[in-house]
Short mmCIF file of C-alpha atoms and ligand atoms in Angstrom, two decimals:
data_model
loop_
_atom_site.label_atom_id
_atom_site.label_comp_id
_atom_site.label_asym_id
_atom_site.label_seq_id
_atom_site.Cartn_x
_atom_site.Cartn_y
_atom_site.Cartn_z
CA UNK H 149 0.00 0.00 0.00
CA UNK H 150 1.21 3.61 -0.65
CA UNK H 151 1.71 6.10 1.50
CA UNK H 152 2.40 10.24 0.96
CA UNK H 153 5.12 11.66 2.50
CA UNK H 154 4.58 15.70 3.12
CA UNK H 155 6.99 17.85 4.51
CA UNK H 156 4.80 20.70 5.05
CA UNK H 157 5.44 24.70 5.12
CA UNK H 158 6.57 25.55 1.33
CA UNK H 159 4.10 27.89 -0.02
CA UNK H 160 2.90 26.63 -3.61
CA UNK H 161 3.69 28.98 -6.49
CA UNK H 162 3.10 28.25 -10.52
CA UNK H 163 0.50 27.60 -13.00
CA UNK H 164 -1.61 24.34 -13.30
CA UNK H 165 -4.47 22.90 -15.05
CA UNK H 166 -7.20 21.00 -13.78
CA UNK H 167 -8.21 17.31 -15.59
CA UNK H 168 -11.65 16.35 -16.72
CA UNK H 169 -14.17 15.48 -13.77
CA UNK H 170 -14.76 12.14 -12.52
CA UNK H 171 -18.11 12.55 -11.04
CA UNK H 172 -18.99 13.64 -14.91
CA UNK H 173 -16.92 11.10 -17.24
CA UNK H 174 -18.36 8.16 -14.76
CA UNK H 175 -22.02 8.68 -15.67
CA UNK H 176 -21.08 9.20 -19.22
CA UNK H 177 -19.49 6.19 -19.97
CA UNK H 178 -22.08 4.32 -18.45
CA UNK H 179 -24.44 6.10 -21.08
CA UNK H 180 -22.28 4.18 -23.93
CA UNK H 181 -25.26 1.26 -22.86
CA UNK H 182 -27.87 2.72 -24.25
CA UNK H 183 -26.56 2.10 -27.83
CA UNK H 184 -27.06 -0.71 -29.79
CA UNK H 185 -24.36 -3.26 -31.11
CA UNK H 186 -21.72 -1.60 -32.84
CA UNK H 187 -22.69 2.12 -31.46
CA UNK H 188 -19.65 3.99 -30.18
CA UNK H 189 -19.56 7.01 -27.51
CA UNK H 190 -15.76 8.98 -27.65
CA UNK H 191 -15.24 11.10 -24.80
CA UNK H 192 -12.31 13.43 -24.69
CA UNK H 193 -10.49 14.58 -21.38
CA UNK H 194 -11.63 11.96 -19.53
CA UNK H 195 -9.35 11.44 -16.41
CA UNK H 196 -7.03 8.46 -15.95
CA UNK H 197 -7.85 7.38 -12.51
CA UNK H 198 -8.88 4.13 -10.59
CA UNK H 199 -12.73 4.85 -10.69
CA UNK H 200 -12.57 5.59 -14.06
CA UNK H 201 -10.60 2.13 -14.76
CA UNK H 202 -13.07 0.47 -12.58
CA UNK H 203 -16.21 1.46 -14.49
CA UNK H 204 -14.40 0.63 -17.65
CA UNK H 205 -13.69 -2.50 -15.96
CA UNK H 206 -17.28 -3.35 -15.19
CA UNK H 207 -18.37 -1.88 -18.48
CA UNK H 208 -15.73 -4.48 -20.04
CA UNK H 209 -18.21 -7.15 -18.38
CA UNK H 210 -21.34 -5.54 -19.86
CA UNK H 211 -20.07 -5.70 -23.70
CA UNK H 212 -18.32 -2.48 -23.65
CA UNK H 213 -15.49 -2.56 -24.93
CA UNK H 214 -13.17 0.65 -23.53
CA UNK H 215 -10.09 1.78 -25.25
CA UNK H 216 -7.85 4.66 -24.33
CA UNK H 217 -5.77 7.12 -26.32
CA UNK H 218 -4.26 9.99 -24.50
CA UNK H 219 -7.04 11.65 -22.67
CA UNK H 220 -9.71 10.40 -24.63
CA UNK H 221 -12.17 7.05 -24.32
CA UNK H 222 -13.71 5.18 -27.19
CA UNK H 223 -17.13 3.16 -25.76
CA UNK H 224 -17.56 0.45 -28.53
CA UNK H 225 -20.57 -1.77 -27.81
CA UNK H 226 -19.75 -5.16 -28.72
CA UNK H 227 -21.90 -7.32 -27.16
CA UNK H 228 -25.68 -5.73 -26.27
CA UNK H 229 -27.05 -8.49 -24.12
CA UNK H 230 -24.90 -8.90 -20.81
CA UNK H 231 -26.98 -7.12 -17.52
CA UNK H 232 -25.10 -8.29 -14.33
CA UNK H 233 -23.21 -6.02 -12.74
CA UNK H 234 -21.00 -8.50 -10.18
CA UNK H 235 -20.59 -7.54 -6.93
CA UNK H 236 -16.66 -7.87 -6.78
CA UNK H 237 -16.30 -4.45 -9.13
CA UNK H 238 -19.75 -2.60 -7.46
CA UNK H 239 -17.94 -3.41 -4.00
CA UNK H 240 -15.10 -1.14 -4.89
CA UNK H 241 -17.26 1.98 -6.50
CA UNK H 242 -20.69 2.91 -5.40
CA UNK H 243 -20.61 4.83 -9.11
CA UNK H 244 -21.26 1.47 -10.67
CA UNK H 245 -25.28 2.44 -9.51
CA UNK H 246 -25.13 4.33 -12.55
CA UNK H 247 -25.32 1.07 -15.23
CA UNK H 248 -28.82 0.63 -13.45
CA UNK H 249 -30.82 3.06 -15.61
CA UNK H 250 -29.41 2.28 -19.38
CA UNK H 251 -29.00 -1.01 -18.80
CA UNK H 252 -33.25 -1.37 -18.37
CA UNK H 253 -33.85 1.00 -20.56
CA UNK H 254 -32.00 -0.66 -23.28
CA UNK H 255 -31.68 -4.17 -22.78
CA UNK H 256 -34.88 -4.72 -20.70
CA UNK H 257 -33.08 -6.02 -17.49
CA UNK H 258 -30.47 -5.21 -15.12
CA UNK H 259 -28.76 -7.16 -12.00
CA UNK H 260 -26.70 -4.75 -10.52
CA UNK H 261 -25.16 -5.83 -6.95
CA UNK H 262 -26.09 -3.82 -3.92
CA UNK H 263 -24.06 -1.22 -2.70
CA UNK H 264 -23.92 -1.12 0.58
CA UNK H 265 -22.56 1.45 2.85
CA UNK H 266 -19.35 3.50 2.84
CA UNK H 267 -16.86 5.25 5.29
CA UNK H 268 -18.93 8.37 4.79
CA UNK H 269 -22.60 7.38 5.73
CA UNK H 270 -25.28 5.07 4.74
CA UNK H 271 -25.80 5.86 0.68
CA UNK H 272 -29.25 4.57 0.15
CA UNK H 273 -30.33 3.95 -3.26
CA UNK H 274 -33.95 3.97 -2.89
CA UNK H 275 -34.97 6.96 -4.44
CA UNK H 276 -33.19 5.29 -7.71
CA UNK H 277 -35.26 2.35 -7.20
CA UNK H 278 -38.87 4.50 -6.09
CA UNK H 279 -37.91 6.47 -9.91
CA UNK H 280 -37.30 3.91 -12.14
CA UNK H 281 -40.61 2.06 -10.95
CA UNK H 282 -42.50 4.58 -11.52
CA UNK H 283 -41.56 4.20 -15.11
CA UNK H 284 -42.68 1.38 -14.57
CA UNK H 285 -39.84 -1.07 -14.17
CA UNK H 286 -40.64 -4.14 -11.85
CA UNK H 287 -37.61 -4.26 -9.22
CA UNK H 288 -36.53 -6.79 -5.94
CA UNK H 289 -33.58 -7.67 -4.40
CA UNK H 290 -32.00 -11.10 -4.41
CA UNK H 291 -28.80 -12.27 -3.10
CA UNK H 292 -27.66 -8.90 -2.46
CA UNK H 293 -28.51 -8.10 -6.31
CA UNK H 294 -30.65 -5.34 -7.62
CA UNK H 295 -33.04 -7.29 -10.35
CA UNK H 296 -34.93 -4.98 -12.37
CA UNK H 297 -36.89 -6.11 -15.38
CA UNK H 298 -39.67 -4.12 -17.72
CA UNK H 299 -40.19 -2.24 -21.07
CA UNK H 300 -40.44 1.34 -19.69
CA UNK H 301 -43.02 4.18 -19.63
CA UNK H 302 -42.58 7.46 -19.08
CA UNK H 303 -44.31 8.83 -16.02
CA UNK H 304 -43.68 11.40 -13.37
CA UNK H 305 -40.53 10.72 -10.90
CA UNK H 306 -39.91 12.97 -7.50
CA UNK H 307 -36.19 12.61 -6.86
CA UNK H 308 -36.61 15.14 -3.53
CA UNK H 309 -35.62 13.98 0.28
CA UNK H 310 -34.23 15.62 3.33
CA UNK H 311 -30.93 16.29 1.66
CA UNK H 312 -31.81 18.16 -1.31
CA UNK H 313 -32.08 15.87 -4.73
CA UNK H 314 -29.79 13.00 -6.04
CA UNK H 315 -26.88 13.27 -8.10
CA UNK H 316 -26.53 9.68 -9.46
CA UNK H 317 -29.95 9.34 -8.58
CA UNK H 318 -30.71 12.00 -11.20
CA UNK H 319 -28.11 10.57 -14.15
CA UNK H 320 -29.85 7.01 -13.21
CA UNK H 321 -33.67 7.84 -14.04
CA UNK H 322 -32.46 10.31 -16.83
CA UNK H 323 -30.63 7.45 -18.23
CA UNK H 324 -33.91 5.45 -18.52
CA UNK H 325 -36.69 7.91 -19.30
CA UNK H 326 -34.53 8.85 -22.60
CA UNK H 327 -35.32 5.66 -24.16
CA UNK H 328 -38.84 5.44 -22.50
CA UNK H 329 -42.10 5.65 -23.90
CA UNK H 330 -43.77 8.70 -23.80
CA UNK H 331 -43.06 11.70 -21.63
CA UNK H 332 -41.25 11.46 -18.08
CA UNK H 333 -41.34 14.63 -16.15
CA UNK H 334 -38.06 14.36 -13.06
CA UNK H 335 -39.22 16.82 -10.20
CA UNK H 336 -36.50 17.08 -7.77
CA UNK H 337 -33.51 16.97 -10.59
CA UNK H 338 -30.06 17.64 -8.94
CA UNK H 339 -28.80 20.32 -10.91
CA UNK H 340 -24.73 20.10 -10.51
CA UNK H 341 -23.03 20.46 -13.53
CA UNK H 342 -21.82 17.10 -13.81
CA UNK H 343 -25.89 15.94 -14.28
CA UNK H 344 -26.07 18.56 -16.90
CA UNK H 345 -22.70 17.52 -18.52
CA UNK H 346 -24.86 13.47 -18.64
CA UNK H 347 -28.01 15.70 -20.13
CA UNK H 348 -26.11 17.52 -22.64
CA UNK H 349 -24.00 14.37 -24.05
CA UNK H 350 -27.84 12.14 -23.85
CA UNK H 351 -29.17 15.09 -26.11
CA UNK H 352 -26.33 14.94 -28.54
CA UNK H 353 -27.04 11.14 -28.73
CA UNK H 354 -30.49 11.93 -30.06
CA UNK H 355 -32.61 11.87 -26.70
CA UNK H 356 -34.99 14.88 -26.41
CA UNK H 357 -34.37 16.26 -22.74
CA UNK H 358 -35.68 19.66 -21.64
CA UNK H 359 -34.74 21.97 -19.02
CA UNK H 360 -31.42 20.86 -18.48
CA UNK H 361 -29.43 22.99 -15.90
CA UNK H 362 -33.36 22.94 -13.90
CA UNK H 363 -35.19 21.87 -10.77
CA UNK H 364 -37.89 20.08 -13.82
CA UNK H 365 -36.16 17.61 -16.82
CA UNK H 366 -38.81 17.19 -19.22
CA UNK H 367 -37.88 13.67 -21.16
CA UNK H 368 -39.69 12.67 -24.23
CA UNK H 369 -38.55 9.33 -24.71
CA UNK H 370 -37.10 8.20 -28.41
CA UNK H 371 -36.83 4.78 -29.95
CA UNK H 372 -33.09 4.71 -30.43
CA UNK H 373 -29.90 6.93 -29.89
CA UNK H 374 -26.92 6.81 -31.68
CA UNK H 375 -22.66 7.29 -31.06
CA UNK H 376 -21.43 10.97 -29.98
CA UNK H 377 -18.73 12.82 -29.17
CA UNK H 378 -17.76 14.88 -26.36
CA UNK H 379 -15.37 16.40 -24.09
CA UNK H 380 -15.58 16.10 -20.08
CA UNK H 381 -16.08 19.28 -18.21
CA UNK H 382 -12.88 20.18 -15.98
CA UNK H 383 -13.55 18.68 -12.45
CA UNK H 384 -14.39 21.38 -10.09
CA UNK H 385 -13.40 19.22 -7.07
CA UNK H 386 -9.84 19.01 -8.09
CA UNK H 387 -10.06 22.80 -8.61
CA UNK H 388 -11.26 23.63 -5.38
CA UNK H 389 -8.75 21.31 -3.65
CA UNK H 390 -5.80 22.76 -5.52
CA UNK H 391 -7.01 26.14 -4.57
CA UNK H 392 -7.25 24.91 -0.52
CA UNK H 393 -3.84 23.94 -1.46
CA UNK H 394 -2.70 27.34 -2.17
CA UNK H 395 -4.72 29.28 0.23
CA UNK H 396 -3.32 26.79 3.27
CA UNK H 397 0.44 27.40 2.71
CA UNK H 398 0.36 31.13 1.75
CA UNK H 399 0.86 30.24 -1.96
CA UNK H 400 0.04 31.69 -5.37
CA UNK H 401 -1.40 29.68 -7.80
CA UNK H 402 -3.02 29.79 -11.20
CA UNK H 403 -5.19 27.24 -12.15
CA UNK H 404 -6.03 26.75 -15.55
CA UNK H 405 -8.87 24.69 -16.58
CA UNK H 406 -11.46 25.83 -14.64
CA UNK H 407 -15.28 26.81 -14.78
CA UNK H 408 -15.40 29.32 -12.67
CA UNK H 409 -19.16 29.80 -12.93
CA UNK H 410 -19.26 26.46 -11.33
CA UNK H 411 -17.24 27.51 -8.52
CA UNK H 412 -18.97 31.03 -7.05
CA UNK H 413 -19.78 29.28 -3.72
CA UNK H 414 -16.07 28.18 -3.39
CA UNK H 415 -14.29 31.57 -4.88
CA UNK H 416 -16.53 33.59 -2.30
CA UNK H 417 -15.75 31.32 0.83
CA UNK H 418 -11.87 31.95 -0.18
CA UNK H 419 -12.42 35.93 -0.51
CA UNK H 420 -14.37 36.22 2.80
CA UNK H 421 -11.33 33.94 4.19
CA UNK H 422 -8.94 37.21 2.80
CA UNK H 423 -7.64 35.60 -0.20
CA UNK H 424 -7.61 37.62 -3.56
CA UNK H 425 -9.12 36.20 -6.40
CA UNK H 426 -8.62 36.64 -10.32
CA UNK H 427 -11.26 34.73 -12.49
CA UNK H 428 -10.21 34.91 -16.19
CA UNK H 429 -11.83 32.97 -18.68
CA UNK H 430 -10.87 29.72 -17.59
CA UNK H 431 -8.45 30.36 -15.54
CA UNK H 432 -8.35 31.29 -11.72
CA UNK H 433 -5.42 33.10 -9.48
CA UNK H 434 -5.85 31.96 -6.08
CA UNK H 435 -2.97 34.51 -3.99
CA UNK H 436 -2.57 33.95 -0.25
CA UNK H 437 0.93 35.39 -0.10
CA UNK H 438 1.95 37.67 2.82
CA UNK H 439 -1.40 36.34 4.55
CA UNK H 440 -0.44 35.53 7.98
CA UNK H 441 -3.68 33.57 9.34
CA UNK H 442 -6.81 33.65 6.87
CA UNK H 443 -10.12 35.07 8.43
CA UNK H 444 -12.79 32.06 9.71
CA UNK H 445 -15.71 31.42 8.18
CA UNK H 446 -19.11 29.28 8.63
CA UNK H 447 -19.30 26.66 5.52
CA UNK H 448 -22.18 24.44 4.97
CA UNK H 449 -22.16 21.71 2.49
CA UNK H 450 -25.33 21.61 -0.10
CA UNK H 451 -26.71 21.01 -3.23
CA UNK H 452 -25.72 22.80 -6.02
CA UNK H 453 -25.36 25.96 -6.73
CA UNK H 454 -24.36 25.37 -2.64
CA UNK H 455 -21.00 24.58 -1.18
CA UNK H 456 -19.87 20.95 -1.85
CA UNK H 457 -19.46 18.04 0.23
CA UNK H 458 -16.76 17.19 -2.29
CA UNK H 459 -14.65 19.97 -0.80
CA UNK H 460 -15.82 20.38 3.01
CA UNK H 461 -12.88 18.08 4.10
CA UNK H 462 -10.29 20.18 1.73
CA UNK H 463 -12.09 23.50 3.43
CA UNK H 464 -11.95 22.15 6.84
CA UNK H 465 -8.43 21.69 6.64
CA UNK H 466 -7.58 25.45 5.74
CA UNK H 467 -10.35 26.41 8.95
CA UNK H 468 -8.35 24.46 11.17
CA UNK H 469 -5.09 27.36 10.72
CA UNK H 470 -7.77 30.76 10.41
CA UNK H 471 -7.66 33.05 13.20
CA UNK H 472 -11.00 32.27 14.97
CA UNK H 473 -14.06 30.14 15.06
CA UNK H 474 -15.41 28.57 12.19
CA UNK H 475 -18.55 26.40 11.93
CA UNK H 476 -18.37 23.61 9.15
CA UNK H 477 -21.75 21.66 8.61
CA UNK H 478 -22.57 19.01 6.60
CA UNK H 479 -25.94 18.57 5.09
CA UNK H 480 -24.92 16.07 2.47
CA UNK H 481 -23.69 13.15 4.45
CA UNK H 482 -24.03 13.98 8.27
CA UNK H 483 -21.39 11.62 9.03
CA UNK H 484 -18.23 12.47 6.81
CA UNK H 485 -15.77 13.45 9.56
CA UNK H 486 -13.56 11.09 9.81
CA UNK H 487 -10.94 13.44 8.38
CA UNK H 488 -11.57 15.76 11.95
CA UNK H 489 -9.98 13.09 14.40
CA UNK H 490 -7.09 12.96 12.03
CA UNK H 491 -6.71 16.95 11.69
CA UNK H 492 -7.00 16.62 15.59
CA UNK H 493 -4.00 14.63 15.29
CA UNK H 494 -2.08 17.22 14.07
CA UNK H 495 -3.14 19.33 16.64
CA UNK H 496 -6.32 20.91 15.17
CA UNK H 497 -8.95 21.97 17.13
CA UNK H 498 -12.66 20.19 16.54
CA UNK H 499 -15.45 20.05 18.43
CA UNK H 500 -17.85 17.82 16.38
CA UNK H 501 -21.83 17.80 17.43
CA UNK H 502 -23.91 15.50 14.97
CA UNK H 503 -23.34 17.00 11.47
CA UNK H 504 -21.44 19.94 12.84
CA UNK H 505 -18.09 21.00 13.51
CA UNK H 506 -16.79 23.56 15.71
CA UNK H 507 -13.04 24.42 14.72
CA UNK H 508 -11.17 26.91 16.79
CA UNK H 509 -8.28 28.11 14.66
CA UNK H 510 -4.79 26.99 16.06
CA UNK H 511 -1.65 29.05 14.81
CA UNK H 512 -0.13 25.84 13.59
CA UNK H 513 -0.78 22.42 12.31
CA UNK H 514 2.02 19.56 13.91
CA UNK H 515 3.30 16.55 11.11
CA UNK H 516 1.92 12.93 12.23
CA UNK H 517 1.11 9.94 10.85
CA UNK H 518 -2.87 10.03 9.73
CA UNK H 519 -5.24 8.01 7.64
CA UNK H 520 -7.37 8.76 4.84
CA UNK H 521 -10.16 7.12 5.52
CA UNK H 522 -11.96 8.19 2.23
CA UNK H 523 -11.19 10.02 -1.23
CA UNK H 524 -12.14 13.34 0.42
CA UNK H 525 -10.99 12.99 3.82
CA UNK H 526 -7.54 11.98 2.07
CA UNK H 527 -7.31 15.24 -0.30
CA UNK H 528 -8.65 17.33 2.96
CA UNK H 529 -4.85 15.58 5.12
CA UNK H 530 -2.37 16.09 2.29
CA UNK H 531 -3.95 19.96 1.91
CA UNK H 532 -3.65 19.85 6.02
CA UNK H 533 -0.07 18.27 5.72
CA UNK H 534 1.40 21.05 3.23
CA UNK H 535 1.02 23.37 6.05
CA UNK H 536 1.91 21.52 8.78
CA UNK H 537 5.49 21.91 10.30
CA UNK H 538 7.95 18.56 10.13
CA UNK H 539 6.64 15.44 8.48
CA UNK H 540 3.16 14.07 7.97
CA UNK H 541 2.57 10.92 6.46
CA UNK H 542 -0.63 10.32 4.78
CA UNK H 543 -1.70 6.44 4.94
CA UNK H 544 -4.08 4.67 2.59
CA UNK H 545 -3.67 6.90 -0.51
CA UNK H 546 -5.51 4.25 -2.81
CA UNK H 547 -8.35 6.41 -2.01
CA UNK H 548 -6.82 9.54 -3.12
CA UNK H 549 -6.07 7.84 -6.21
CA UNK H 550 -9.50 6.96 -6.76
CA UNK H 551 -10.37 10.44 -7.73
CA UNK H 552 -6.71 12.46 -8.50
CA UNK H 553 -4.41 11.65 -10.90
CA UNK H 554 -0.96 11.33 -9.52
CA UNK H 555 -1.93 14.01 -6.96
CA UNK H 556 1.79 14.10 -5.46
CA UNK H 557 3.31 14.88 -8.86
CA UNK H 558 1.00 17.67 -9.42
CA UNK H 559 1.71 19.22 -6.01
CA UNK H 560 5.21 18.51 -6.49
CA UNK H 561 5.23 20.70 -9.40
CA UNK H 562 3.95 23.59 -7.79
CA UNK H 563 6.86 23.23 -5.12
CA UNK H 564 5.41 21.00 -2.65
CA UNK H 565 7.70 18.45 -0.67
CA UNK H 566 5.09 15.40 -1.33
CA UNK H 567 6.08 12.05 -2.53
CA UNK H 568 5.38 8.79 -2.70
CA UNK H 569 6.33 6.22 -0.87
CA UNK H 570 5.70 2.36 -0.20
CA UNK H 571 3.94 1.92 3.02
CA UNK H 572 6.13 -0.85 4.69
CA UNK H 573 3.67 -1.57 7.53
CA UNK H 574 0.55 -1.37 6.39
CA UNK H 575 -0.61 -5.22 6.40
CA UNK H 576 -2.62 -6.40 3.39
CA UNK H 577 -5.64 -5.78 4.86
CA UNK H 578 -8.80 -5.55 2.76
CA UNK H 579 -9.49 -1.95 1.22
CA UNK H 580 -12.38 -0.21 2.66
CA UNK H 581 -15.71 0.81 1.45
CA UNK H 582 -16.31 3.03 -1.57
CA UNK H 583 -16.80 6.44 -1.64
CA UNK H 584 -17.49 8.30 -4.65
N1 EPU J 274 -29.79 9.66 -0.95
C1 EPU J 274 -30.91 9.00 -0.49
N2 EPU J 274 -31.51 8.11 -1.32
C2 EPU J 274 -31.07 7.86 -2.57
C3 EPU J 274 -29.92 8.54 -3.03
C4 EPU J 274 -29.31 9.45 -2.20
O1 EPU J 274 -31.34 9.20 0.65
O2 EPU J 274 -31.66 7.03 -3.27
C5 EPU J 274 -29.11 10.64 -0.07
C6 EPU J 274 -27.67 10.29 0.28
O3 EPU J 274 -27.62 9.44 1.40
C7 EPU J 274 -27.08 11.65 0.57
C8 EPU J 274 -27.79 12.53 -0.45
O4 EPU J 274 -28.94 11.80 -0.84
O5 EPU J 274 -27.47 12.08 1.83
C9 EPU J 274 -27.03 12.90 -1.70
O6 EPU J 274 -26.53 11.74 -2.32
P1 EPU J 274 -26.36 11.63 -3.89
O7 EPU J 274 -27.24 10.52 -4.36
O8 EPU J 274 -26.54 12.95 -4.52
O9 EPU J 274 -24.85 11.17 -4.00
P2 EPU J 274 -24.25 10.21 -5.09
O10 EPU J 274 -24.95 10.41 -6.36
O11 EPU J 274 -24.17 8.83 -4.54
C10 EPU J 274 -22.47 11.89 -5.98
C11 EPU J 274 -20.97 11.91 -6.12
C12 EPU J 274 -20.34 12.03 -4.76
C13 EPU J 274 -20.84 13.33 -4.13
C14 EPU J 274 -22.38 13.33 -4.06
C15 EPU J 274 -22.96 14.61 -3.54
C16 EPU J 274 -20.60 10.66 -8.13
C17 EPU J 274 -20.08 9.44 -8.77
N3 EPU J 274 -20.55 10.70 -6.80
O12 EPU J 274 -22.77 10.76 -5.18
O13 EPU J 274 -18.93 12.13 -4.97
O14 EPU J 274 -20.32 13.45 -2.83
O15 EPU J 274 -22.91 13.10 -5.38
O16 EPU J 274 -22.57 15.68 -4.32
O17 EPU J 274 -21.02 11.57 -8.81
C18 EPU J 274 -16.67 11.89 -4.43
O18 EPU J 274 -16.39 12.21 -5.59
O19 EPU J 274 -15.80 11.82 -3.51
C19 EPU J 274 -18.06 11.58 -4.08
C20 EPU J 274 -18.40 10.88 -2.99
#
């Protein structure tokens, strides 16, 4: 198992440019199922990551076959009848959920293991399963598999709960109703860009979707779509965490790449925190230097346009150093905090009460050995470690890889002390639940 090895305290200068999003490219390769025999999706800037490996893994069991060259990914279907989805890939990326919708919608059937929980809460699925029967899909569960059967209608789906709306939930019932008959109206739609990125690509495969960007999709379903092309948005997680990165260790960075239209929630919790800000067209300067402590400020993670969870861990980090109190709640998952134990371990101040944390800012993070316990929680630790002083090791970075590419080398070339390194005690334990 790898480790990352941080010696914290160099400011990060330089220019750098974000990849393609995960949570965007996943969904969309999963939409190469809704194409007949011989249909091909390409998708350009698609990120070369394990979760992106994985679902062309599991798309490699479900006649897919995936092909890389440079940053782009040619879907071929070559075999339209397969419909399990085994549980040793689904075990390893809750993302797989999304092979639920096309696969019905297309083929007529899915099996698509359970996912069960993860190291950041519970992760039902059952607003997926509420939508797609109401388009009238007959679904159980049996030995731990989804089994979902039916020629679909369109219908109207509520994709609402406490929490706000669904993200995968969303790409899932939008991935049926396109090849529905009739009309499906989604109340409820999550609206984050990566849905919209799913919409857009559906769209240019012939589906008829309406409203995209909305609260409302209005789907009129088609007979048939056909191969595409398109290029992945840039992934405004990765953004925000490089920009933590800078803000944490007094740094200077330009990121290139970026959406910043995407990102208002995140540029205006760094300017109230006293960093300056330039948005150009697709790039963003993120300048921290000569700022002694950064101001506090109350974040709450929410649906977008609202701050994401993706990034509270990454934000809670940079709180931990600001020269105050700072309130961090999460309205996503209530439960992702594992990262604040490990911050506390560097000598971070957290008070946590159910999905709230209470951070008193500390003049200065200590090095120490700490786990990442989850994609998130891991990016949130190395952003913590580049500010600590001395040396903190980052265990477990297999999750970090599931959603960076080669985060260390990135870092490293913005002047970061971060590198790799084989972690000689870590036994060969079984990797933990998936995240993203
Ligand atoms: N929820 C339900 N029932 C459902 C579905 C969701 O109660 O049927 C609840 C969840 O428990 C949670 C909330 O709804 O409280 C939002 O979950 P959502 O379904 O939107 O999450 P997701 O689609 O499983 C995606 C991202 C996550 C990201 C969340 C929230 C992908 C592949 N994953 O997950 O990304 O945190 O949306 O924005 O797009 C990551 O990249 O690290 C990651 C975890």
């Amino acid at each position: 198992m790898d480790k990352f090895v941080i010696h914290g305290g160099r400011p990060l200068r330089g220019r750098i440019r974000v990849h393609g999003s995960k949570n965007a490219a996943l969904p969309m390769m999963a939409a190469s199922l809704l194409l007949h025999r011989g249909g091909r999706l390409v998708l350009r800037n698609v990120p070369d990551l394990a979760d992106v490996r994985t679902m062309a893994r599991l798309l490699g069991e479900l006649g897919v076959d995936v092909q890389r060259s440079g940053s782009s990914l040619a879907l071929t279907v070559v075999d339209d009848r397969p419909v399990r989805a085994p549980y040793d890939i689904v075990k390893t990326m809750r993302a797989s959920i999304c092979v639920l919708g096309p696969l019905i919608a297309r083929r007529g059937e899915a099996q698509v293991s359970f996912p069960g929980g993860c190291a950041i809460g519970s992760r039902p699925v059952d607003l997926h399963l509420k939508g797609l029967q109401r388009l009238h899909s007959r679904i159980g569960v049996r030995n731990g598999y989804i089994m979902a059967r039916g020629r679909l209608r369109g219908s109207t789906v509520y994709l609402g709960g406490t929490f706000g709306s669904t993200v995968t939930g969303t790409d899932n019932i939008l991935m049926a109703a396109v090849l529905a008959k009739g009309r499906t109206v989604i109340e409820h739609a999550a609206q984050e860009p990566e849905v919209q990125e799913l919409a857009h690509l559906l769209n240019l495969m012939g589906a008829r979707i309406e409203g995209i960007g909305n609260h409302r999709l209005l789907v009129h379903g088609v007979d048939r779509l056909h191969g595409a092309q398109k290029t992945v948005i840039p992934d405004r997680i990765e953004a925000g965490t490089f920009m933590a990165a800078a803000a944490i260790t007094g740094g200077d960075v330009t990121i290139e790449n970026v959406h910043a239209e995407d990102m208002t929630v995140v540029l205006e919790t760094l300017n109230q925190m006293g960093v300056r800000l330039e948005a150009g067209t697709y790039t963003v300067r993120v300048n921290a230097r000569g700022l002694k402590r950064l101001d506090p400020v109350d974040v709450t993670s929410l649906p977008y346009p609202g701050f994401p969870t993706d990034l509270q861990a990454q934000f809670m980090a940079i709180l931990t150093l600001a020269k105050g109190i700072s309130v961090v709640t999460e309205r996503i998952y209530p439960d992702r905090f594992t990262h604040a134990a490990e911050l506390s371990r560097m000598g971070a101040e957290i008070r946590k009460q159910e999905s709230t944390a209470i951070i008193h800012g500390v003049p200065r993070l200590s090095g120490a050995p700490v786990m990442a316990s989850d994609l998130r929680a891991g990016a949130g630790l190395v952003v913590a470690g580049l500010a600590a002083r001395g040396r903190t090791e980052v265990l477990r970075v297999y999750h970090v890889d599931r959603g960076y590419d080669r985060l260390e080398e990135r870092l490293s070339s913005l002047g970061a002390n971060i590198r790799r390194a084989k972690d000689a005690a870590a036994t060969a334990t079984a990797p933990a639940a998936a995240t993203a």
